[in-house]
């Protein structure tokens, strides 16, 4: 049961929006959380980014708010640890709520106060915020919690790591006692569990596995290359026969288009898939890639979540992803079911810091390889070159506390 969004008692405006997002069926966390939240229960969810957790709370919040659409008072508050996450969450509310008349606002640090104060004055229904700025604006009297019915604490364990737990408690103290609370955390260390116990009343509990783990047999390499040489490097690599089926990632749709145009000019069979393409075009590109009609698929991160194609031998990060989680997601598209897969990451001067942060968060040192025509020793030096010209794999060093890199587990999106 609950295998389709239609089974979850959602109304047409939301079902339509989810369809347009390209979501075909609910993820495990969505299947479990949405019905409990629609019943008005509190929720304690162990789930991390990539599991579909945002929709797991945003969809029921929108449904519940839509029961009284015209009230236009602040009724739902979401706290996130980072600015990026706050923006993403607000964007998700807008996407899933596109057919509802809901107002959203976002409040976060590091940007001017003016526009946020203006947005608050327009009485949003939903507010997404990082703790510091929200406290600040609360103390200046710009936020009233009187009518708040629903509260989400997202990534509670990260809040703790980032030193926000006190701020969170101060905010929670100001919320009405009579409310529905949704608590999300990837892990539940004692301090986080204590916070959950204080905030929740007889919560429904949901735990889902991490979205993707990197298989041990995966080979992960970094190629230092100047931005201007990336297209030539890609073309040269794709000329190798052993690359049977490659998924190439870019950060932007524009870049994805450019890469495919270039490959097509070089008479290589390549297709592109990103969110500006119609659903039909995306499905066709995927089907052609799946059947082997095209050998190379170029994609952006957003649409790649749903790619579930057998036999991808190579994932190529033409541009590095934003963070370690993105990296794990991308390379999780290959080396399935014990097959050997390879992830090749192109790193230009501006991406050196990203490679380092991915390495430190995942606890894996990616293998540096200078064995290609476009190798840039200047960028390797920037990295602090522990470059391994022999091409031998470095023994991966595991960092503590990174759970996604354990033995492979089945999860959403695989
Ligand atoms: P989250 O864990 O909320 O960060 O979501 C991870 C990614 O999964 C986002 O790119 C969502 O757009 C996407 N997503 C969420 N729910 C679904 C679904 N039911 N089907 C396909 N993609 C989804």
Short mmCIF file of N, CA and C in Angstrom, two decimals, residues 30 61 90 97 112 137-138 155 159 167 215 218 222 232 270 278 294 310 348 373 377 404:
data_model
loop_
_atom_site.label_atom_id
_atom_site.label_comp_id
_atom_site.label_asym_id
_atom_site.label_seq_id
_atom_site.Cartn_x
_atom_site.Cartn_y
_atom_site.Cartn_z
N UNK A 30 8.53 9.29 2.48
CA UNK A 30 7.26 9.94 2.15
C UNK A 30 6.08 9.01 2.41
N UNK A 61 2.27 19.54 5.03
CA UNK A 61 2.05 20.91 5.54
C UNK A 61 1.17 21.68 4.55
N UNK A 90 12.49 26.27 0.78
CA UNK A 90 11.46 27.22 0.36
C UNK A 90 11.08 26.98 -1.11
N UNK A 97 3.59 23.58 -3.99
CA UNK A 97 2.39 24.36 -3.72
C UNK A 97 2.02 25.29 -4.86
N UNK A 112 20.98 41.30 3.48
CA UNK A 112 20.32 42.43 4.14
C UNK A 112 18.98 42.08 4.78
N UNK A 137 15.25 38.64 14.21
CA UNK A 137 14.05 39.32 13.75
C UNK A 137 12.91 39.17 14.75
N UNK A 138 12.91 38.05 15.48
CA UNK A 138 11.90 37.87 16.53
C UNK A 138 12.10 38.93 17.59
N UNK A 155 17.23 18.60 9.96
CA UNK A 155 18.65 18.31 10.21
C UNK A 155 19.08 18.73 11.61
N UNK A 159 22.28 20.96 13.33
CA UNK A 159 22.07 22.14 14.17
C UNK A 159 23.00 22.04 15.38
N UNK A 167 19.97 28.30 20.27
CA UNK A 167 19.07 29.16 19.50
C UNK A 167 17.78 28.42 19.20
N UNK A 215 30.05 1.80 -3.33
CA UNK A 215 30.52 0.43 -3.29
C UNK A 215 32.04 0.37 -3.18
N UNK A 218 34.33 0.43 -6.35
CA UNK A 218 34.31 1.59 -7.24
C UNK A 218 35.70 2.25 -7.29
N UNK A 222 40.51 11.61 -9.68
CA UNK A 222 40.42 13.05 -9.97
C UNK A 222 41.41 13.38 -11.06
N UNK A 232 37.86 19.18 -24.28
CA UNK A 232 38.79 18.32 -25.02
C UNK A 232 39.12 17.06 -24.23
N UNK A 270 25.30 11.34 -27.98
CA UNK A 270 25.07 11.86 -26.63
C UNK A 270 23.70 12.53 -26.56
N UNK A 278 11.20 18.78 -21.63
CA UNK A 278 9.86 18.27 -21.28
C UNK A 278 10.02 16.87 -20.72
N UNK A 294 22.11 5.53 -27.23
CA UNK A 294 23.14 6.55 -27.01
C UNK A 294 24.06 6.07 -25.88
N UNK A 310 20.85 0.39 -15.85
CA UNK A 310 21.85 -0.67 -15.66
C UNK A 310 23.09 -0.38 -16.50
N UNK A 348 39.00 21.75 -11.78
CA UNK A 348 39.75 22.92 -12.22
C UNK A 348 40.18 23.73 -10.99
N UNK A 373 46.43 13.84 -21.31
CA UNK A 373 47.10 14.90 -22.05
C UNK A 373 46.84 16.30 -21.50
N UNK A 377 49.60 20.69 -13.98
CA UNK A 377 50.36 20.54 -12.73
C UNK A 377 50.13 21.73 -11.83
N UNK A 404 27.27 7.14 5.22
CA UNK A 404 26.86 6.71 3.89
C UNK A 404 27.87 5.79 3.24
#
